[in-house]
Amino acid sequence: MNFNPSGAIFDLKQFGEFGDVNPSITDSSTFTFLQAKTMQDTFTGEQEGCFLYSRHWNPSNKYLSDALAAMEGTPSAWVTASGMAAITNAILHLCHAGDHLISSVVTYGGTYAFLKNWLPRYGIEVTFVNPKDLDAIKKALKPNTKLIYTETVSNPLLQVSDIPKMAEMANNAGIKLLVDNTFTPMLISPYKLGAHIVVYSMTKFINGKNDCVAGAICADEAFINDLIDVNTGTAMLLGPVLDPLRSNNILKNLHTLHVRMNWHSKNALYLSEKLLETGVKVIYPGLPSHPDYELYKSFLNQGLGFGGMMAIDLMDATLAWKTMEAMQNRGVGYLAVSLGYFRTLFSNSGKSTSSEIPIETQREMGLSEGLIRFSVGLDFDIEHTWKMIKESMIESGVLK
Ligand SMILES: *Cc1c(COP(=O)(O)O)cnc(C)c1O
């Protein structure tokens, strides 16, 4: 791809009310109107550019949304109070009682639980498929299918979805392709590859500080406007709005995302190569040994590397736990869920972020109980980090 997401953000001109280099924070829930008629026109959607009430739009949220739309190459975007809010609202807006959707079986644990346990209560049927099996997706299509759902890079196995092929299938069926791009902001632009809607947990790389939970929905104007329609919009009526103070913080962090992604990628590639040399099984889509290496490379925007997520498979949960504890004690990073932080985070996926997925399904997916997922941090001296990891693996008995 030759799309340049950071360039698109760089080109934005967003100023504050008094020429502030950062847009002013608008911490108001409601807004005045000089004329009653303007208020009515704003309500009915005939008047643009006016703010009515912050569950609908808020200027600080609009600045962040505009920047996200620029990054994604989508005409519009809307920010939410969490990644789950972005996912659930986008899905609920597209699928109603009696509808059907097809989802990758390898999704974020919360998403899987929502699709598996919660949606059926409201009469929405879900078929889970292996995201690498395009025939299975085709076979699962039904007259009432409204949506194909996948993650660009799956958690925690880092399998790469063939977005252009899935988009083609969705287009042929007249339905939508919804992609969670949380692991690869800026690296991959799903909308440019044909996806109709892109969702994010901004809690992760986009904000990058682990100081808040937030999400985003990026799509065309028709979808976003419909989502926040005062009478029928799922987001307007369920109300998962992001706090404008947070929006303002996240916007500032978004402006350093390209620098961070580049550094996360550099460190993750270095550690992957070192780990591979020890003979441990390493899962990183930037390694030619990864089954989706070529596909992934063909989707990547230039200049930001292969991303900050990688995993190692120690085959055994006890070994994984010992290794993680040793790494935390030595200062490699933290034994914690989540990702995209400036410090390295690691967790044993099968017993944490993927624990909603039943053991049998985990096995089918190829998710071993000894898998350690790493979100590699922004360490300046990555060689030193590697030494600490190696010592930890010796201490736990993984390496001699
Ligand atoms: C964390 C995460 C989510 C959920 O986001 P929250 O901000 O925690 O609600 C969804 N998808 C992926 C891939 C995630 O990593």
CSV table of C-alpha atoms and ligand atoms in Angstrom, one decimal:
chain,number,residue,atom,x,y,z
A,1,MET,CA,0.0,0.0,0.0
A,2,ASN,CA,1.2,3.6,-0.6
A,3,PHE,CA,-1.2,5.2,1.8
A,4,ASN,CA,0.4,7.5,4.3
A,5,PRO,CA,-1.7,7.7,7.5
A,6,SER,CA,0.7,9.8,9.6
A,7,GLY,CA,1.0,12.2,6.7
A,8,ALA,CA,-2.7,12.6,6.6
A,9,ILE,CA,-2.8,13.4,10.3
A,10,PHE,CA,0.2,15.8,9.9
A,11,ASP,CA,-1.7,17.7,7.3
A,12,LEU,CA,-4.6,18.5,9.5
A,13,LYS,CA,-4.9,22.1,10.7
A,14,GLN,CA,-6.7,21.9,14.1
A,15,PHE,CA,-6.3,25.0,16.3
A,16,GLY,CA,-7.9,26.0,19.6
A,17,GLU,CA,-10.2,29.0,20.1
A,18,PHE,CA,-7.4,31.4,20.9
A,19,GLY,CA,-4.8,30.1,18.4
A,20,ASP,CA,-3.8,27.4,20.9
A,21,VAL,CA,-1.6,24.9,19.1
A,22,ASN,CA,-3.7,22.1,20.7
A,23,PRO,CA,-7.5,22.3,20.1
A,24,SER,CA,-9.4,23.7,23.1
A,25,ILE,CA,-11.1,21.3,25.3
A,26,THR,CA,-14.9,21.7,25.3
A,27,ASP,CA,-16.1,20.3,28.6
A,28,SER,CA,-19.7,21.1,28.1
A,29,SER,CA,-22.5,18.6,27.7
A,30,THR,CA,-24.9,21.1,26.2
A,31,PHE,CA,-24.7,24.1,23.8
A,32,THR,CA,-26.6,27.4,23.4
A,33,PHE,CA,-28.4,28.5,20.3
A,34,LEU,CA,-29.0,32.1,19.5
A,35,GLN,CA,-32.1,31.3,17.5
A,36,ALA,CA,-34.7,28.7,18.3
A,37,LYS,CA,-35.1,27.7,14.7
A,38,THR,CA,-31.4,26.7,14.5
A,39,MET,CA,-31.9,24.3,17.4
A,40,GLN,CA,-34.8,22.7,15.6
A,41,ASP,CA,-32.8,22.4,12.4
A,42,THR,CA,-29.9,20.8,14.2
A,43,PHE,CA,-32.2,18.3,15.8
A,44,THR,CA,-33.7,17.3,12.5
A,45,GLY,CA,-30.2,17.0,10.9
A,46,GLU,CA,-30.8,19.9,8.5
A,47,GLN,CA,-28.3,22.2,10.1
A,48,GLU,CA,-24.7,21.1,10.0
A,49,GLY,CA,-21.8,22.4,12.1
A,50,CYS,CA,-23.8,23.1,15.2
A,51,PHE,CA,-23.3,21.2,18.4
A,52,LEU,CA,-26.4,20.2,20.3
A,53,TYR,CA,-25.6,17.8,23.1
A,54,SER,CA,-22.3,15.9,23.8
A,55,ARG,CA,-23.8,12.4,23.6
A,56,HIS,CA,-24.3,13.2,20.0
A,57,TRP,CA,-21.2,15.4,19.1
A,58,ASN,CA,-18.8,17.4,21.1
A,59,PRO,CA,-16.1,19.6,19.5
A,60,SER,CA,-13.2,17.8,21.3
A,61,ASN,CA,-14.6,14.4,20.1
A,62,LYS,CA,-15.0,15.9,16.6
A,63,TYR,CA,-11.3,16.9,16.5
A,64,LEU,CA,-10.2,13.4,17.5
A,65,SER,CA,-12.7,11.8,15.1
A,66,ASP,CA,-11.5,13.9,12.2
A,67,ALA,CA,-7.9,12.9,12.9
A,68,LEU,CA,-8.9,9.2,13.1
A,69,ALA,CA,-10.8,9.5,9.8
A,70,ALA,CA,-7.7,11.1,8.2
A,71,MET,CA,-5.5,8.3,9.5
A,72,GLU,CA,-7.9,5.7,8.3
A,73,GLY,CA,-8.8,7.3,5.0
A,74,THR,CA,-12.5,7.1,5.9
A,75,PRO,CA,-14.8,10.0,5.2
A,76,SER,CA,-15.9,10.0,8.9
A,77,ALA,CA,-15.4,8.5,12.4
A,78,TRP,CA,-17.0,8.6,15.8
A,79,VAL,CA,-15.2,8.0,19.2
A,80,THR,CA,-16.5,5.7,21.9
A,81,ALA,CA,-15.9,5.1,25.6
A,82,SER,CA,-14.2,1.8,25.0
A,83,GLY,CA,-13.2,-0.6,22.2
A,84,MET,CA,-16.0,-2.9,23.2
A,85,ALA,CA,-18.5,0.0,22.8
A,86,ALA,CA,-17.2,0.6,19.3
A,87,ILE,CA,-17.5,-3.1,18.4
A,88,THR,CA,-20.9,-3.7,20.0
A,89,ASN,CA,-22.5,-0.5,18.7
A,90,ALA,CA,-21.3,-1.1,15.1
A,91,ILE,CA,-22.5,-4.7,15.2
A,92,LEU,CA,-25.9,-3.9,16.8
A,93,HIS,CA,-26.5,-1.1,14.3
A,94,LEU,CA,-26.0,-3.5,11.4
A,95,CYS,CA,-27.7,-6.7,12.8
A,96,HIS,CA,-31.1,-6.9,14.2
A,97,ALA,CA,-33.3,-9.7,15.6
A,98,GLY,CA,-33.6,-12.4,12.9
A,99,ASP,CA,-30.3,-11.5,11.2
A,100,HIS,CA,-27.1,-13.5,10.9
A,101,LEU,CA,-23.5,-12.6,11.0
A,102,ILE,CA,-20.2,-14.5,10.2
A,103,SER,CA,-17.3,-13.9,12.5
A,104,SER,CA,-13.7,-15.1,12.7
A,105,VAL,CA,-13.5,-17.5,15.6
A,106,VAL,CA,-10.1,-16.0,16.6
A,107,THR,CA,-11.2,-12.6,18.0
A,108,TYR,CA,-10.5,-10.7,21.1
A,109,GLY,CA,-12.0,-12.6,24.1
A,110,GLY,CA,-14.6,-9.9,24.9
A,111,THR,CA,-15.8,-9.8,21.3
A,112,TYR,CA,-16.0,-13.6,21.2
A,113,ALA,CA,-18.1,-13.6,24.4
A,114,PHE,CA,-20.4,-10.9,23.1
A,115,LEU,CA,-21.0,-12.8,19.8
A,116,LYS,CA,-21.3,-16.1,21.5
A,117,ASN,CA,-23.2,-15.4,24.7
A,118,TRP,CA,-24.9,-12.1,24.3
A,119,LEU,CA,-26.1,-11.6,20.8
A,120,PRO,CA,-28.2,-14.9,20.7
A,121,ARG,CA,-30.4,-13.5,23.5
A,122,TYR,CA,-31.5,-10.8,21.1
A,123,GLY,CA,-32.2,-13.2,18.2
A,124,ILE,CA,-29.0,-12.5,16.3
A,125,GLU,CA,-27.3,-15.7,15.0
A,126,VAL,CA,-23.6,-16.0,14.7
A,127,THR,CA,-21.5,-18.5,12.6
A,128,PHE,CA,-17.9,-18.7,13.7
A,129,VAL,CA,-15.3,-19.6,11.0
A,130,ASN,CA,-11.6,-20.0,10.7
A,131,PRO,CA,-10.6,-16.6,9.3
A,132,LYS,CA,-8.0,-18.2,7.0
A,133,ASP,CA,-10.7,-20.4,5.4
A,134,LEU,CA,-12.4,-18.2,2.8
A,135,ASP,CA,-14.5,-21.1,1.5
A,136,ALA,CA,-16.0,-21.5,5.0
A,137,ILE,CA,-17.0,-17.9,4.9
A,138,LYS,CA,-18.6,-18.3,1.5
A,139,LYS,CA,-20.5,-21.5,2.7
A,140,ALA,CA,-21.7,-19.7,5.9
A,141,LEU,CA,-23.4,-16.9,3.9
A,142,LYS,CA,-27.2,-16.9,4.2
A,143,PRO,CA,-30.0,-14.7,2.8
A,144,ASN,CA,-30.2,-13.0,6.3
A,145,THR,CA,-26.4,-12.5,6.7
A,146,LYS,CA,-25.7,-8.8,7.3
A,147,LEU,CA,-22.0,-8.8,8.3
A,148,ILE,CA,-18.6,-10.4,8.1
A,149,TYR,CA,-16.5,-9.6,11.2
A,150,THR,CA,-12.8,-10.1,11.5
A,151,GLU,CA,-9.6,-8.7,13.1
A,152,THR,CA,-6.8,-7.6,10.7
A,153,VAL,CA,-4.3,-9.5,12.8
A,154,SER,CA,-5.8,-12.0,15.1
A,155,ASN,CA,-5.2,-12.2,18.8
A,156,PRO,CA,-3.0,-13.9,19.9
A,157,LEU,CA,-1.9,-16.1,17.0
A,158,LEU,CA,-1.3,-13.1,14.7
A,159,GLN,CA,-3.0,-14.7,11.7
A,160,VAL,CA,-3.6,-12.1,8.9
A,161,SER,CA,-7.1,-11.7,7.4
A,162,ASP,CA,-7.3,-11.4,3.7
A,163,ILE,CA,-9.3,-8.2,3.8
A,164,PRO,CA,-9.5,-7.6,0.0
A,165,LYS,CA,-10.9,-11.1,-0.5
A,166,MET,CA,-13.3,-10.8,2.4
A,167,ALA,CA,-14.5,-7.4,1.1
A,168,GLU,CA,-15.1,-8.8,-2.3
A,169,MET,CA,-17.3,-11.6,-0.7
A,170,ALA,CA,-19.2,-9.0,1.3
A,171,ASN,CA,-19.7,-6.8,-1.7
A,172,ASN,CA,-21.0,-9.7,-3.8
A,173,ALA,CA,-23.5,-10.5,-1.0
A,174,GLY,CA,-24.4,-6.8,-0.5
A,175,ILE,CA,-23.3,-6.9,3.1
A,176,LYS,CA,-20.7,-5.2,5.2
A,177,LEU,CA,-17.2,-6.2,6.2
A,178,LEU,CA,-16.3,-4.9,9.7
A,179,VAL,CA,-12.6,-5.1,10.7
A,180,ASP,CA,-11.0,-4.6,14.2
A,181,ASN,CA,-7.6,-3.0,13.5
A,182,THR,CA,-6.6,-2.5,17.1
A,183,PHE,CA,-3.2,-4.4,16.7
A,184,THR,CA,-2.1,-2.5,13.6
A,185,PRO,CA,-3.1,1.2,13.5
A,186,MET,CA,-1.3,3.0,10.7
A,187,LEU,CA,0.5,-0.2,9.6
A,188,ILE,CA,-2.6,-1.4,7.8
A,189,SER,CA,-5.5,0.6,6.5
A,190,PRO,CA,-8.4,-1.9,6.3
A,191,TYR,CA,-10.8,0.7,4.7
A,192,LYS,CA,-8.2,1.3,1.9
A,193,LEU,CA,-8.2,-2.5,1.4
A,194,GLY,CA,-11.9,-2.7,1.0
A,195,ALA,CA,-13.4,-3.0,4.5
A,196,HIS,CA,-16.6,-0.9,5.0
A,197,ILE,CA,-16.2,-0.2,8.7
A,198,VAL,CA,-13.0,-0.2,10.9
A,199,VAL,CA,-13.2,-0.3,14.7
A,200,TYR,CA,-10.5,0.3,17.3
A,201,SER,CA,-9.8,-0.1,20.9
A,202,MET,CA,-7.9,3.1,21.4
A,203,THR,CA,-7.0,1.9,24.8
A,204,LYS,CA,-4.1,0.1,23.1
A,205,PHE,CA,-1.5,1.5,20.6
A,206,ILE,CA,-3.5,4.6,19.6
A,207,ASN,CA,-3.4,6.2,23.1
A,208,GLY,CA,-0.4,4.1,24.1
A,209,LYS,CA,-0.3,5.2,27.8
A,210,ASN,CA,-2.6,2.7,29.5
A,211,ASP,CA,-4.3,5.6,31.3
A,212,CYS,CA,-7.7,5.2,29.8
A,213,VAL,CA,-10.2,3.0,27.9
A,214,ALA,CA,-11.5,4.3,24.6
A,215,GLY,CA,-12.6,3.2,21.2
A,216,ALA,CA,-13.5,4.4,17.7
A,217,ILE,CA,-15.6,3.6,14.7
A,218,CYS,CA,-14.3,4.7,11.3
A,219,ALA,CA,-16.6,4.5,8.3
A,220,ASP,CA,-18.4,6.6,5.6
A,221,GLU,CA,-20.5,9.5,6.5
A,222,ALA,CA,-23.8,7.7,5.9
A,223,PHE,CA,-22.9,5.0,8.4
A,224,ILE,CA,-21.7,7.4,11.1
A,225,ASN,CA,-24.6,9.8,10.7
A,226,ASP,CA,-27.0,6.9,10.9
A,227,LEU,CA,-25.3,5.6,14.0
A,228,ILE,CA,-25.9,8.9,15.8
A,229,ASP,CA,-29.3,9.6,14.4
A,230,VAL,CA,-31.4,11.1,17.2
A,231,ASN,CA,-34.3,8.7,16.6
A,232,THR,CA,-32.8,5.5,15.4
A,233,GLY,CA,-29.0,5.6,15.9
A,234,THR,CA,-27.6,2.8,18.0
A,235,ALA,CA,-24.8,4.9,19.4
A,236,MET,CA,-27.1,7.9,20.1
A,237,LEU,CA,-29.6,5.7,21.9
A,238,LEU,CA,-27.2,3.4,23.8
A,239,GLY,CA,-24.9,6.4,24.6
A,240,PRO,CA,-21.4,5.0,24.7
A,241,VAL,CA,-19.8,8.4,24.2
A,242,LEU,CA,-16.2,9.2,25.0
A,243,ASP,CA,-15.4,11.9,27.6
A,244,PRO,CA,-14.1,15.1,25.8
A,245,LEU,CA,-11.2,15.5,28.3
A,246,ARG,CA,-10.0,12.0,27.3
A,247,SER,CA,-10.5,12.8,23.6
A,248,ASN,CA,-8.2,15.7,23.9
A,249,ASN,CA,-5.5,13.6,25.6
A,250,ILE,CA,-5.8,10.8,23.0
A,251,LEU,CA,-5.5,13.3,20.1
A,252,LYS,CA,-2.2,14.5,21.4
A,253,ASN,CA,-1.0,10.9,21.7
A,254,LEU,CA,-2.2,10.1,18.2
A,255,HIS,CA,0.3,12.7,16.9
A,256,THR,CA,3.2,10.5,18.1
A,257,LEU,CA,1.7,7.2,17.0
A,258,HIS,CA,3.9,6.8,13.9
A,259,VAL,CA,7.0,7.3,15.9
A,260,ARG,CA,5.9,4.8,18.5
A,261,MET,CA,4.7,2.2,16.0
A,262,ASN,CA,8.1,2.4,14.3
A,263,TRP,CA,9.9,1.8,17.5
A,264,HIS,CA,7.6,-0.9,18.7
A,265,SER,CA,8.2,-2.7,15.4
A,266,LYS,CA,11.9,-2.3,15.5
A,267,ASN,CA,12.1,-3.8,19.0
A,268,ALA,CA,9.6,-6.6,18.3
A,269,LEU,CA,11.6,-7.6,15.1
A,270,TYR,CA,14.8,-7.6,17.1
A,271,LEU,CA,13.4,-9.8,19.9
A,272,SER,CA,11.7,-12.1,17.4
A,273,GLU,CA,14.9,-12.8,15.6
A,274,LYS,CA,16.9,-13.3,18.8
A,275,LEU,CA,14.2,-15.7,20.2
A,276,LEU,CA,14.1,-17.6,16.9
A,277,GLU,CA,17.8,-18.2,17.2
A,278,THR,CA,17.3,-20.0,20.5
A,279,GLY,CA,15.0,-22.6,18.9
A,280,VAL,CA,11.9,-21.5,20.7
A,281,LYS,CA,8.7,-21.3,18.6
A,282,VAL,CA,8.2,-17.6,17.7
A,283,ILE,CA,5.0,-16.1,16.1
A,284,TYR,CA,5.7,-12.7,14.5
A,285,PRO,CA,4.2,-11.7,11.1
A,286,GLY,CA,7.5,-9.9,10.3
A,287,LEU,CA,9.4,-13.2,10.2
A,288,PRO,CA,9.6,-14.9,6.8
A,289,SER,CA,8.7,-18.1,8.7
A,290,HIS,CA,5.3,-16.8,9.6
A,291,PRO,CA,2.7,-18.4,7.3
A,292,ASP,CA,1.1,-15.0,6.4
A,293,TYR,CA,4.4,-13.1,6.0
A,294,GLU,CA,3.9,-12.3,2.3
A,295,LEU,CA,0.2,-11.4,2.6
A,296,TYR,CA,0.9,-9.2,5.6
A,297,LYS,CA,3.8,-7.4,3.7
A,298,SER,CA,1.5,-6.7,0.8
A,299,PHE,CA,-1.0,-4.9,3.1
A,300,LEU,CA,1.5,-2.8,5.0
A,301,ASN,CA,1.8,0.9,4.6
A,302,GLN,CA,5.5,1.8,4.2
A,303,GLY,CA,8.0,2.8,6.8
A,304,LEU,CA,6.5,1.6,10.1
A,305,GLY,CA,7.7,-2.0,10.3
A,306,PHE,CA,5.7,-5.1,11.2
A,307,GLY,CA,4.1,-4.0,14.5
A,308,GLY,CA,4.7,-4.5,18.2
A,309,MET,CA,2.9,-7.8,18.8
A,310,MET,CA,4.6,-11.1,19.0
A,311,ALA,CA,4.2,-14.5,20.8
A,312,ILE,CA,6.3,-17.4,21.8
A,313,ASP,CA,5.1,-20.9,22.4
A,314,LEU,CA,6.7,-22.7,25.4
A,315,MET,CA,4.1,-25.5,25.0
A,316,ASP,CA,3.5,-25.7,28.7
A,317,ALA,CA,1.6,-23.4,31.0
A,318,THR,CA,3.8,-23.8,34.1
A,319,LEU,CA,6.9,-23.0,32.0
A,320,ALA,CA,5.2,-20.0,30.6
A,321,TRP,CA,4.1,-18.7,34.1
A,322,LYS,CA,7.6,-19.2,35.5
A,323,THR,CA,9.2,-17.4,32.6
A,324,MET,CA,6.8,-14.5,32.9
A,325,GLU,CA,7.4,-14.1,36.6
A,326,ALA,CA,11.1,-14.2,36.0
A,327,MET,CA,10.8,-11.6,33.3
A,328,GLN,CA,8.8,-9.3,35.5
A,329,ASN,CA,11.3,-9.7,38.4
A,330,ARG,CA,14.2,-8.8,36.1
A,331,GLY,CA,12.5,-5.7,34.7
A,332,VAL,CA,11.7,-6.8,31.2
A,333,GLY,CA,8.2,-5.4,31.6
A,334,TYR,CA,4.9,-6.3,33.3
A,335,LEU,CA,2.8,-9.4,33.6
A,336,ALA,CA,-0.4,-7.7,32.5
A,337,VAL,CA,-3.1,-7.9,29.9
A,338,SER,CA,-3.5,-5.2,27.3
A,339,LEU,CA,-1.1,-3.9,24.7
A,340,GLY,CA,0.4,-0.9,23.0
A,341,TYR,CA,2.0,0.4,26.2
A,342,PHE,CA,5.5,2.1,26.3
A,343,ARG,CA,6.6,-0.8,28.5
A,344,THR,CA,6.6,-4.4,27.4
A,345,LEU,CA,3.5,-6.3,28.6
A,346,PHE,CA,3.2,-10.1,28.5
A,347,SER,CA,0.5,-12.5,29.4
A,348,ASN,CA,-0.4,-16.2,28.9
A,349,SER,CA,-3.2,-15.8,26.4
A,350,GLY,CA,-5.0,-19.1,27.0
A,351,LYS,CA,-5.5,-18.4,30.7
A,352,SER,CA,-6.2,-14.7,30.3
A,353,THR,CA,-7.3,-12.6,27.3
A,354,SER,CA,-8.5,-15.7,25.4
A,355,SER,CA,-9.9,-17.5,28.5
A,356,GLU,CA,-13.5,-16.8,27.3
A,357,ILE,CA,-12.8,-19.1,24.4
A,358,PRO,CA,-13.5,-22.7,25.4
A,359,ILE,CA,-10.5,-25.0,25.8
A,360,GLU,CA,-11.5,-27.2,22.8
A,361,THR,CA,-11.9,-24.2,20.6
A,362,GLN,CA,-8.5,-22.9,21.8
A,363,ARG,CA,-7.0,-26.3,20.7
A,364,GLU,CA,-8.8,-26.1,17.3
A,365,MET,CA,-7.4,-22.6,16.8
A,366,GLY,CA,-3.9,-23.9,17.6
A,367,LEU,CA,-3.7,-21.8,20.7
A,368,SER,CA,-1.3,-23.7,23.0
A,369,GLU,CA,-1.5,-23.2,26.8
A,370,GLY,CA,2.2,-22.3,26.8
A,371,LEU,CA,1.7,-19.3,24.6
A,372,ILE,CA,3.1,-16.0,25.9
A,373,ARG,CA,1.9,-12.9,24.0
A,374,PHE,CA,4.2,-9.9,24.1
A,375,SER,CA,3.3,-6.3,23.4
A,376,VAL,CA,6.9,-5.1,22.9
A,377,GLY,CA,7.6,-1.7,24.5
A,378,LEU,CA,9.6,1.3,23.5
A,379,ASP,CA,12.8,0.2,25.2
A,380,PHE,CA,15.8,2.3,24.1
A,381,ASP,CA,18.3,-0.5,24.9
A,382,ILE,CA,16.6,-3.5,23.4
A,383,GLU,CA,19.8,-5.6,23.6
A,384,HIS,CA,19.7,-5.2,27.3
A,385,THR,CA,16.1,-6.3,27.3
A,386,TRP,CA,17.0,-9.3,25.3
A,387,LYS,CA,19.7,-10.2,27.9
A,388,MET,CA,17.1,-10.1,30.7
A,389,ILE,CA,14.7,-12.2,28.7
A,390,LYS,CA,17.4,-14.8,28.0
A,391,GLU,CA,18.3,-14.9,31.7
A,392,SER,CA,14.7,-15.3,32.6
A,393,MET,CA,14.3,-18.2,30.2
A,394,ILE,CA,17.4,-19.9,31.7
A,395,GLU,CA,16.0,-19.4,35.2
A,396,SER,CA,12.6,-21.0,34.2
A,397,GLY,CA,14.4,-23.9,32.6
A,398,VAL,CA,13.3,-23.1,29.0
A,399,LEU,CA,16.9,-22.5,27.9
A,400,LYS,CA,20.1,-24.2,29.1
B,1,LIG,C1,-8.7,-4.6,24.0
B,1,LIG,C2,-9.3,-5.0,22.7
B,1,LIG,C3,-10.7,-4.8,22.5
B,1,LIG,C4,-11.6,-4.2,23.6
B,1,LIG,O1,-11.3,-2.9,23.8
B,1,LIG,P1,-11.6,-2.1,25.2
B,1,LIG,O2,-11.0,-0.8,24.9
B,1,LIG,O3,-10.9,-2.9,26.3
B,1,LIG,O4,-13.0,-2.1,25.4
B,1,LIG,C5,-11.2,-5.2,21.3
B,1,LIG,N1,-10.4,-5.7,20.3
B,1,LIG,C6,-9.1,-5.9,20.5
B,1,LIG,C7,-8.3,-6.5,19.4
B,1,LIG,C8,-8.5,-5.6,21.7
B,1,LIG,O5,-7.2,-5.8,21.9
